[in-house]
Short mmCIF file of C-alpha atoms and ligand atoms in Angstrom, two decimals:
data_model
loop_
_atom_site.label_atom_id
_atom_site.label_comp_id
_atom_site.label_asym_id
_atom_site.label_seq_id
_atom_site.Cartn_x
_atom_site.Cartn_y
_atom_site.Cartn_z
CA UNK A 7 -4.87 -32.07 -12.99
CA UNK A 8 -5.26 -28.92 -10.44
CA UNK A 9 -6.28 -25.82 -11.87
CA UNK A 10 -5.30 -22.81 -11.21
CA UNK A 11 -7.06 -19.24 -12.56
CA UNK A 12 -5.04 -15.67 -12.59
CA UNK A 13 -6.98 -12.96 -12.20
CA UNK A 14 -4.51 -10.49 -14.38
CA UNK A 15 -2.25 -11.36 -17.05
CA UNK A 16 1.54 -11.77 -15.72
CA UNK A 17 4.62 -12.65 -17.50
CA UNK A 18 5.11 -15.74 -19.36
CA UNK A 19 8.25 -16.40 -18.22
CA UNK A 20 6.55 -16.48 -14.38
CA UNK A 21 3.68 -18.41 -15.52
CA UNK A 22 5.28 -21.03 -17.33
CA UNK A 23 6.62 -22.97 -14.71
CA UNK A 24 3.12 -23.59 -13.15
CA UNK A 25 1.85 -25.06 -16.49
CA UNK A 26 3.97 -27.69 -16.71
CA UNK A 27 1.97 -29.23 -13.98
CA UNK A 28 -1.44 -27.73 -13.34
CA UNK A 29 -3.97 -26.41 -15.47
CA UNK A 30 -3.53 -22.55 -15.90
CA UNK A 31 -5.98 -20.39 -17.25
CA UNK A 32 -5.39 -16.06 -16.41
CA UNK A 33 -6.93 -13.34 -17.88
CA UNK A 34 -6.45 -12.08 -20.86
CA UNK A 35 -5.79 -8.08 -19.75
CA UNK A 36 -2.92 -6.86 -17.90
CA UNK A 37 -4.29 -2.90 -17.73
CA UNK A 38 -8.52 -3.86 -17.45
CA UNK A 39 -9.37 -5.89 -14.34
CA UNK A 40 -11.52 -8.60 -13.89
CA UNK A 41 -15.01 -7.83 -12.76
CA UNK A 42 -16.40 -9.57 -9.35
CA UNK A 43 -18.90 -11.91 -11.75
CA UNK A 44 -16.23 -12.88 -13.99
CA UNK A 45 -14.05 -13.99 -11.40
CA UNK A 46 -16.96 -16.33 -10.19
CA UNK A 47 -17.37 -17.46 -13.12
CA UNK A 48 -14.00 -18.39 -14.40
CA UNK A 49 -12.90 -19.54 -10.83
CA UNK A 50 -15.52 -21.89 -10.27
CA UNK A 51 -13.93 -24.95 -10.06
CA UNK A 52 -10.63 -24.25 -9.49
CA UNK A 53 -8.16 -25.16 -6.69
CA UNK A 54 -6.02 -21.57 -6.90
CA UNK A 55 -7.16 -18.35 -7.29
CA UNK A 56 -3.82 -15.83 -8.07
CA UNK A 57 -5.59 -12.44 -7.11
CA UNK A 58 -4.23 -8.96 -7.44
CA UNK A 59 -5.35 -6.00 -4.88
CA UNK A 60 -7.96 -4.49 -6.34
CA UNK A 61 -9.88 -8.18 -6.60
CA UNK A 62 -12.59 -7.90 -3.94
CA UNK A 63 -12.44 -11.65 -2.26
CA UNK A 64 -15.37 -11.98 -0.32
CA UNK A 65 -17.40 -14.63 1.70
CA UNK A 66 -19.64 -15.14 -1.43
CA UNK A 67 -16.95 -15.79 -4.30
CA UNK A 68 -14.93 -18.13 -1.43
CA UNK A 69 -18.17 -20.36 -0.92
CA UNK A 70 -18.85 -20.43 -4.67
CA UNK A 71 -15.76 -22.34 -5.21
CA UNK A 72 -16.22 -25.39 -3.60
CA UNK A 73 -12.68 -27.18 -4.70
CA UNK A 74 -10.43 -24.16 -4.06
CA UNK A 75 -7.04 -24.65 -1.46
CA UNK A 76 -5.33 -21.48 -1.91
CA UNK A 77 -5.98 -17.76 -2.61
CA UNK A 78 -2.96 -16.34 -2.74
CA UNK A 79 -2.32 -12.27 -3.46
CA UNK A 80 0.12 -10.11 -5.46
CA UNK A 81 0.47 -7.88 -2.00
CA UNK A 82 1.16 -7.77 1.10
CA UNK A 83 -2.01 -5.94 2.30
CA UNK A 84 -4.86 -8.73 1.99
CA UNK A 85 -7.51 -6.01 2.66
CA UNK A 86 -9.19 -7.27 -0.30
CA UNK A 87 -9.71 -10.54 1.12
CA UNK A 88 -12.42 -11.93 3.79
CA UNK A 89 -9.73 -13.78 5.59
CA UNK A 90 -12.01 -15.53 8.53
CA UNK A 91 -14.24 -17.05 5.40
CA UNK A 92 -11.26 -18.52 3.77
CA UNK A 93 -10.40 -19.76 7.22
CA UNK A 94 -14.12 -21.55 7.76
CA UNK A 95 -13.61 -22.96 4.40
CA UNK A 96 -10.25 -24.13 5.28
CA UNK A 97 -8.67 -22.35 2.62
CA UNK A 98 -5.01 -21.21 2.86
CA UNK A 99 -4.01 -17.55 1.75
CA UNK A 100 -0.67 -16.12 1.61
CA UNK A 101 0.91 -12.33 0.33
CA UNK A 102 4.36 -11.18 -0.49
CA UNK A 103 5.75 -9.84 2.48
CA UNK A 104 9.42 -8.83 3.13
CA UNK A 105 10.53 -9.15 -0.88
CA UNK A 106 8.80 -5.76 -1.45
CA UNK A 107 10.27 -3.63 1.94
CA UNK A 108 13.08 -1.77 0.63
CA UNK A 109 11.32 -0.83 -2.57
CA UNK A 110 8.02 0.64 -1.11
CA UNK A 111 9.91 2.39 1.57
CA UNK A 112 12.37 3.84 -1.31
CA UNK A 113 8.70 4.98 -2.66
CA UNK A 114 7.48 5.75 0.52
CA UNK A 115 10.78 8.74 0.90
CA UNK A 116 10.38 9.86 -2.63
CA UNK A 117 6.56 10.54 -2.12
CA UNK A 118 7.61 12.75 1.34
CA UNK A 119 10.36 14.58 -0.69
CA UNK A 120 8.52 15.55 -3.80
CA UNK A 121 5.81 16.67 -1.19
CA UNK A 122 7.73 18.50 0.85
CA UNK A 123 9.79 20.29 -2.00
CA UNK A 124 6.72 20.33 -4.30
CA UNK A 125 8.12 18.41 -7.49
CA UNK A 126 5.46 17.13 -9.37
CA UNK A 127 3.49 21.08 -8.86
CA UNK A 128 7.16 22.28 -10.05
CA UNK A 129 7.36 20.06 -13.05
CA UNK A 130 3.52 20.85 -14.10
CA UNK A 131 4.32 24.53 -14.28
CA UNK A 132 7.34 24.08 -16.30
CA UNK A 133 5.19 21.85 -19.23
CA UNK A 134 2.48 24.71 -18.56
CA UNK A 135 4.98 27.43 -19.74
CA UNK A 136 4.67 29.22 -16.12
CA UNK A 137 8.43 29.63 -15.26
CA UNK A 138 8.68 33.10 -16.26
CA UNK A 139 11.65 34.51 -14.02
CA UNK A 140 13.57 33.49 -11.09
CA UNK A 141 11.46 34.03 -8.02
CA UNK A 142 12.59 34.91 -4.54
CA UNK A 143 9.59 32.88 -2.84
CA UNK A 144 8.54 30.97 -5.80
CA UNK A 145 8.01 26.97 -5.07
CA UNK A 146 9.45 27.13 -1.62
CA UNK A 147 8.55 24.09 0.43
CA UNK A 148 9.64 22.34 3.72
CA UNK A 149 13.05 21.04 4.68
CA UNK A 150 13.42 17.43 5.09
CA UNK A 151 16.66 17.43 6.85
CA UNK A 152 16.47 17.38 10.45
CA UNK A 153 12.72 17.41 10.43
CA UNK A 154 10.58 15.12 12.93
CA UNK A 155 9.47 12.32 10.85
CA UNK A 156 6.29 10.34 12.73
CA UNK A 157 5.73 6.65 11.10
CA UNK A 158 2.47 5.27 11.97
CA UNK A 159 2.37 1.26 11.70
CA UNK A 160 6.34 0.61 12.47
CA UNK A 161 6.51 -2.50 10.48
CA UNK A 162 8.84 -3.86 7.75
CA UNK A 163 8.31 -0.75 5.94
CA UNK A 164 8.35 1.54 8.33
CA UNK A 165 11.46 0.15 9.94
CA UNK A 166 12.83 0.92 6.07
CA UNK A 167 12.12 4.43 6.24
CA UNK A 168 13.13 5.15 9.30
CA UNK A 169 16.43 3.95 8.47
CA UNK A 170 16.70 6.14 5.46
CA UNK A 171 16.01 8.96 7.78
CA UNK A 172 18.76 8.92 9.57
CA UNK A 173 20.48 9.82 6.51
CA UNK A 174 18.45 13.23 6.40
CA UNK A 175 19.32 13.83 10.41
CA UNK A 176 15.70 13.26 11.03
CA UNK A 177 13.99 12.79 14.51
CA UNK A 178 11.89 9.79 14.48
CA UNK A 179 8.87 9.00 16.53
CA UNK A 180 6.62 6.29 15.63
CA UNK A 181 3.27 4.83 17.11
CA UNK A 182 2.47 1.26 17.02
CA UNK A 183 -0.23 -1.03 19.25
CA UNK A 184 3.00 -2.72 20.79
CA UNK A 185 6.48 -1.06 21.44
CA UNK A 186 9.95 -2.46 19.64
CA UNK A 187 12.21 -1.65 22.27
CA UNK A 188 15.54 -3.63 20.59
CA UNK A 189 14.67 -2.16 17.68
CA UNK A 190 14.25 1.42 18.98
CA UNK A 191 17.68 0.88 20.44
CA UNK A 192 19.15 -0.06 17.88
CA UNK A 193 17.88 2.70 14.78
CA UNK A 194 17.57 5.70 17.57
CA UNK A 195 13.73 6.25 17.32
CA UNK A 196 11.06 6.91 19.74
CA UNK A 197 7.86 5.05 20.66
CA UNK A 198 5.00 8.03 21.22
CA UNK A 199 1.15 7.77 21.85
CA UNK A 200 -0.77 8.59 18.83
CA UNK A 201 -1.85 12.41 19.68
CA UNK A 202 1.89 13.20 20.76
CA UNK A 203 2.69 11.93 17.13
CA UNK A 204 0.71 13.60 15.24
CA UNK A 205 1.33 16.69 17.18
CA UNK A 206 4.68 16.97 17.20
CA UNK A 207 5.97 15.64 13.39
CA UNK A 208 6.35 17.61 10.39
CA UNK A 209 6.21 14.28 8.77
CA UNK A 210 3.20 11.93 9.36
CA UNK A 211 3.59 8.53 7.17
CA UNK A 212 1.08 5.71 7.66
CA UNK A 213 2.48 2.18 7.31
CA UNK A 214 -0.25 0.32 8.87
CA UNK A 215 -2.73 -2.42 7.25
CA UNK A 216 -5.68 -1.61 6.45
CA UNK A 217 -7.95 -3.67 9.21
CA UNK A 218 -11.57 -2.44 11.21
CA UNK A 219 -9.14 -1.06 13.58
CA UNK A 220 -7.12 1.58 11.15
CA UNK A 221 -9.91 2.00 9.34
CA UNK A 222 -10.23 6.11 8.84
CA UNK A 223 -8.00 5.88 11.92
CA UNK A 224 -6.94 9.82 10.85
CA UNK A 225 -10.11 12.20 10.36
CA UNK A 226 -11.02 15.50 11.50
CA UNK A 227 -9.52 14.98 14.89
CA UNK A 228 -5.89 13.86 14.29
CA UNK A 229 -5.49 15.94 11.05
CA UNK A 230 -6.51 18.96 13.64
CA UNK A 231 -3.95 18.14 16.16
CA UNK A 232 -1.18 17.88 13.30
CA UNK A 233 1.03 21.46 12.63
CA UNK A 234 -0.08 23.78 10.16
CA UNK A 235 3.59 23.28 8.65
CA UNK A 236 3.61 19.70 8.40
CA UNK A 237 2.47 16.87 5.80
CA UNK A 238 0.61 13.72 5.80
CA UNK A 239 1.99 11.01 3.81
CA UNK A 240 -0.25 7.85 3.02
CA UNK A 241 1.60 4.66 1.67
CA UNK A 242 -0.48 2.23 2.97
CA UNK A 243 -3.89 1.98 2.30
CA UNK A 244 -6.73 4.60 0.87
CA UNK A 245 -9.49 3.53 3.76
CA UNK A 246 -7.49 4.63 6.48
CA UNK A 247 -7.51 8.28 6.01
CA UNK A 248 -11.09 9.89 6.12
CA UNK A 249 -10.49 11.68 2.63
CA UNK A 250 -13.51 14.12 3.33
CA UNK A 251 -11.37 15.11 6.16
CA UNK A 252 -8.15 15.44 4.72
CA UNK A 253 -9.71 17.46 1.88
CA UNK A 254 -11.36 20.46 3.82
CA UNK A 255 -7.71 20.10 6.34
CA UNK A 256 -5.79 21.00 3.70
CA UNK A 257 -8.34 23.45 1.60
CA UNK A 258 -8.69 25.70 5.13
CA UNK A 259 -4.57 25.04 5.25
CA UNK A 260 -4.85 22.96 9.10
CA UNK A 261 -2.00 21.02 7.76
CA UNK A 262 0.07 21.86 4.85
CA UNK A 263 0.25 19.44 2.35
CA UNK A 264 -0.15 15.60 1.50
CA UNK A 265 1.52 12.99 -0.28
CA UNK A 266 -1.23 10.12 -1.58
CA UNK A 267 0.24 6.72 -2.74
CA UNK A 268 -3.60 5.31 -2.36
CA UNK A 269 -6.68 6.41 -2.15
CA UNK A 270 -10.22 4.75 -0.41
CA UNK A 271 -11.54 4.12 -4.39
CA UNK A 272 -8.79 3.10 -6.93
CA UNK A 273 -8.13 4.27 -9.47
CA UNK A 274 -9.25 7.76 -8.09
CA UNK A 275 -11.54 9.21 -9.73
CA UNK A 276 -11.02 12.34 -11.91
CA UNK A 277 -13.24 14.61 -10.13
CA UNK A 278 -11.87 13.44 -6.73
CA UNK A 279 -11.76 16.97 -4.91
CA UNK A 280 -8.29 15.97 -3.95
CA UNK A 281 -7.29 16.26 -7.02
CA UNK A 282 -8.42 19.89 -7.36
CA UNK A 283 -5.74 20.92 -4.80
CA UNK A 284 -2.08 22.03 -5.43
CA UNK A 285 -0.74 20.89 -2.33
CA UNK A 286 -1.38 17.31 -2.72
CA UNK A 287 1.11 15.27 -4.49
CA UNK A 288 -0.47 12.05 -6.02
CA UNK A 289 0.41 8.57 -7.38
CA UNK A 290 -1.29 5.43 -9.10
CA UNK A 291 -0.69 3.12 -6.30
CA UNK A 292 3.21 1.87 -6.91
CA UNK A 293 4.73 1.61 -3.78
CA UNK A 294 6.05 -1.66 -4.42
CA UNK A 295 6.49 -1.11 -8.32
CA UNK A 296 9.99 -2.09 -9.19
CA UNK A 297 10.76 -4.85 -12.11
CA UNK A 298 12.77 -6.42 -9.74
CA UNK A 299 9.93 -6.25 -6.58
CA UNK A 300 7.36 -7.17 -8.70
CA UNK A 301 8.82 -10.12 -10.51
CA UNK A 302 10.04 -11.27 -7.54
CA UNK A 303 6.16 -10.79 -5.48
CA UNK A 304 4.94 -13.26 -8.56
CA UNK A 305 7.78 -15.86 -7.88
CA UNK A 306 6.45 -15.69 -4.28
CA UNK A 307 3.00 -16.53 -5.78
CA UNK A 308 3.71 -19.11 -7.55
CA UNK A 309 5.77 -21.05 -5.26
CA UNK A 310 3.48 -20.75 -2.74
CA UNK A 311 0.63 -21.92 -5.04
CA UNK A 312 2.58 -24.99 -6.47
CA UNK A 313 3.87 -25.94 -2.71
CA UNK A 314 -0.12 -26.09 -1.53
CA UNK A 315 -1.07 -27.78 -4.71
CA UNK A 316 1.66 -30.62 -3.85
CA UNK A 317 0.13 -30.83 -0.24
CA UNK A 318 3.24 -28.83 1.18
CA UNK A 319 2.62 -25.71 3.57
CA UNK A 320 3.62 -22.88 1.86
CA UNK A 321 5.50 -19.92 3.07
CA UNK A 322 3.76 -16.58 3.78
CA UNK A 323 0.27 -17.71 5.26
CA UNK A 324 -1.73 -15.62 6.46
CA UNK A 325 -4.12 -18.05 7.42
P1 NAP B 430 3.90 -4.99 8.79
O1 NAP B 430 5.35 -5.37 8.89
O2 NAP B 430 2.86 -5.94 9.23
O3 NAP B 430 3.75 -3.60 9.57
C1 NAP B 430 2.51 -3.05 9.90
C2 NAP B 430 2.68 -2.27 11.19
O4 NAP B 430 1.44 -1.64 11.49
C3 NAP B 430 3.06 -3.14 12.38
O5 NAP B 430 4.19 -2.61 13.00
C4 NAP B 430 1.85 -3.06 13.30
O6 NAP B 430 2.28 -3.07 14.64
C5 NAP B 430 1.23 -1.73 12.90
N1 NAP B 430 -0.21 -1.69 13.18
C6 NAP B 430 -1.16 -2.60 12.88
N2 NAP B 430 -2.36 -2.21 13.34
C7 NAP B 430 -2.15 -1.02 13.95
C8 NAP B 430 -2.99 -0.12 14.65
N3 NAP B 430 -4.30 -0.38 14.83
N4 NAP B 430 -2.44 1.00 15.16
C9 NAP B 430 -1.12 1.26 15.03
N5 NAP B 430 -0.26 0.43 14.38
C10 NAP B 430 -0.78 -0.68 13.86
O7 NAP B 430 3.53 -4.61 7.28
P2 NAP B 430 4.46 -3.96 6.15
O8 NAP B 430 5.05 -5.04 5.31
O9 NAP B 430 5.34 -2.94 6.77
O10 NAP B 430 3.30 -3.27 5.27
C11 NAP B 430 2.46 -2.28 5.85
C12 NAP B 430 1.29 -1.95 4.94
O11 NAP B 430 1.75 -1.17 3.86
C13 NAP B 430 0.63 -3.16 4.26
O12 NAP B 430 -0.36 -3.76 5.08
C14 NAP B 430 0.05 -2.59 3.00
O13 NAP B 430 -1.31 -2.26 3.16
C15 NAP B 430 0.85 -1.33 2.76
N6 NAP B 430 1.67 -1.40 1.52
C16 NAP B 430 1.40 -0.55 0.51
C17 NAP B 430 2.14 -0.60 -0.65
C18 NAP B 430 1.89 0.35 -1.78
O14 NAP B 430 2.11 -0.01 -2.94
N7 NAP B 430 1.44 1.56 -1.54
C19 NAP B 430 3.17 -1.54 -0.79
C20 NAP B 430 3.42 -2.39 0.28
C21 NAP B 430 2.66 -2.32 1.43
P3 NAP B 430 1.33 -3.58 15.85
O15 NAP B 430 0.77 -4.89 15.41
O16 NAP B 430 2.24 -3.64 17.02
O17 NAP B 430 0.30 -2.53 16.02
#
């Protein structure tokens, strides 16, 4: 019988299923992950590996499993994965794309809104006791409607947002490494090089993957060409903003503010100088973090594991 390990504990009720016709073992945590040896260990001579994102797949832990067929990850980023040694070894992965669109980008507008209009600082000072009197200037942030919105990586997601801005009158210009001209028709936004992008929106998102290319694709330079009004919000993943970077930009006021779905080490640290700053609005990673989304990311998972496992080509391969 094929085994199959899980790397985090999921729902039963997902789970199930599998077990009626492989071997399933998963961890036993859903809150503590897995540590790189474990993994090794408990993976050795299995033929699926169900990984989440913070599960660091490298060339190592792919040739120490000689019998696996299929990695396959509770994301759509694969960052986390060595992709070209899963390829040598001819072993399949796949991700969740498409099922978790709407929801992130939902995320992805409520991160630049409670930035913009500084919720979570406004909600802290409440619970601290601070909201003393009404206050002429007190709290006042940026408008969102009929700002220039810049999307960086106009993907799936991206595509998403820039839909809902048209709701908030927003200009959109985007930057990708190839131009979507029917779709540009079609949602009324415009294709920009990089510099013109970050120097002309109040709101920078980044949608891209995280790849050698994106890597701390926004440092020093393109956080100094940005406005001093605007904001940068990052969706997508920590490693592509230099955080060093973004820290003294928004310390010395270059730009003026941030909204942080990830960050380059998760979960941040506690003494992360980001965290020391008022103008930075943060979150655990939960872009895609719906009970709908997510249940329906593990269904993804699991039929794509049971369709390799029965010598079918599953959907969602990345390679
Ligand atoms: P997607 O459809 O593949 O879109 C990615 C976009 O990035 C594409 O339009 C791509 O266009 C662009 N891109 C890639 N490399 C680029 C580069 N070097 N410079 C400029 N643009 C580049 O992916 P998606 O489904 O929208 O997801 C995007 C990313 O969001 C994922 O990879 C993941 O890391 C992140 N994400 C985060 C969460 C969360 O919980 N925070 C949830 C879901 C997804 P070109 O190829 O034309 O450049």
């Amino acid at each position: 019988m094929d085994k199959i390990f899980i790397t985090r504990k999921l729902p039963e009720e997902i789970v199930q299923p599998l077990r009626e016709k492989f071997e399933v073992n998963m961890w036993h945590s859903e809150e503590t992950p897995m540590d790189y040896e474990d993994i090794k260990k408990e993976a050795k001579d299995v033929h699926a590996l169900w990984t989440v994102l913070s599960d660091k797949v490298d060339r190592e832990l792919i040739e120490n499993l000689p019998n696996l067929k299929i990695i396959s990850n509770l994301a759509v980023g694969f960052n986390n994965i060595d992709v070209e040694a899963a390829k040598e070894k001819g072993v399949m992965v796949t991700n969740t794309p498409g099922v978790l669109t709407e929801t992130t980008a939902d995320l992805t507008f409520a991160l630049l809104l409670a930035t913009a209009r500084r919720i979570t600082e406004a909600e802290q000072d409440i619970r601290a006791g601070k909201w003393k009197s009404w206050t002429p200037m007190q709290l006042t942030g940026m408008d969102v409607f009929g700002a220039t919105l810049g999307i960086i990586g106009m993907g799936r997601i991206g595509e998403a947002v820039a839909r809902r801005a048209k709701g908030f009158n927003m200009k959109v210009l985007y930057h990708n490494r190839t131009r979507k001209l029917e779709a540009e028709q079609q949602n009324n936004f415009t294709y920009v090089e990089l510099e013109t992008l970050l120097q002309e929106s109040d709101f920078v998102v980044i949608l891209t993957p995280l790849t050698p290319e994106t890597k701390r694709m926004i440092g020093k330079k393109e956080l100094g060409l940005m406005k001093e009004t605007s904001a940068l919000i990052n969706v997508a993943r920590g490693g592509i903003v230099d955080e060093q970077s973004l820290y003294d930009a928004l310390l010395n006021k270059r730009i003026w503010a941030a909204g942080l779905d990830v960050f380059e080490t998760e979960p941040v640290p506690l003494d992360h100088p980001l965290l020391t700053l008022p103008n930075v609005t943060v979150l655990p990673h939960i872009g895609s973090a719906s009970i709908h989304t997510r249940l329906a990311m593990m269904q993804i998972n699991a039929k794509a594991i049971e369709n390799v496992l029965e010598g079918q080509e599953p959907d969602n391969r990345v390679v």
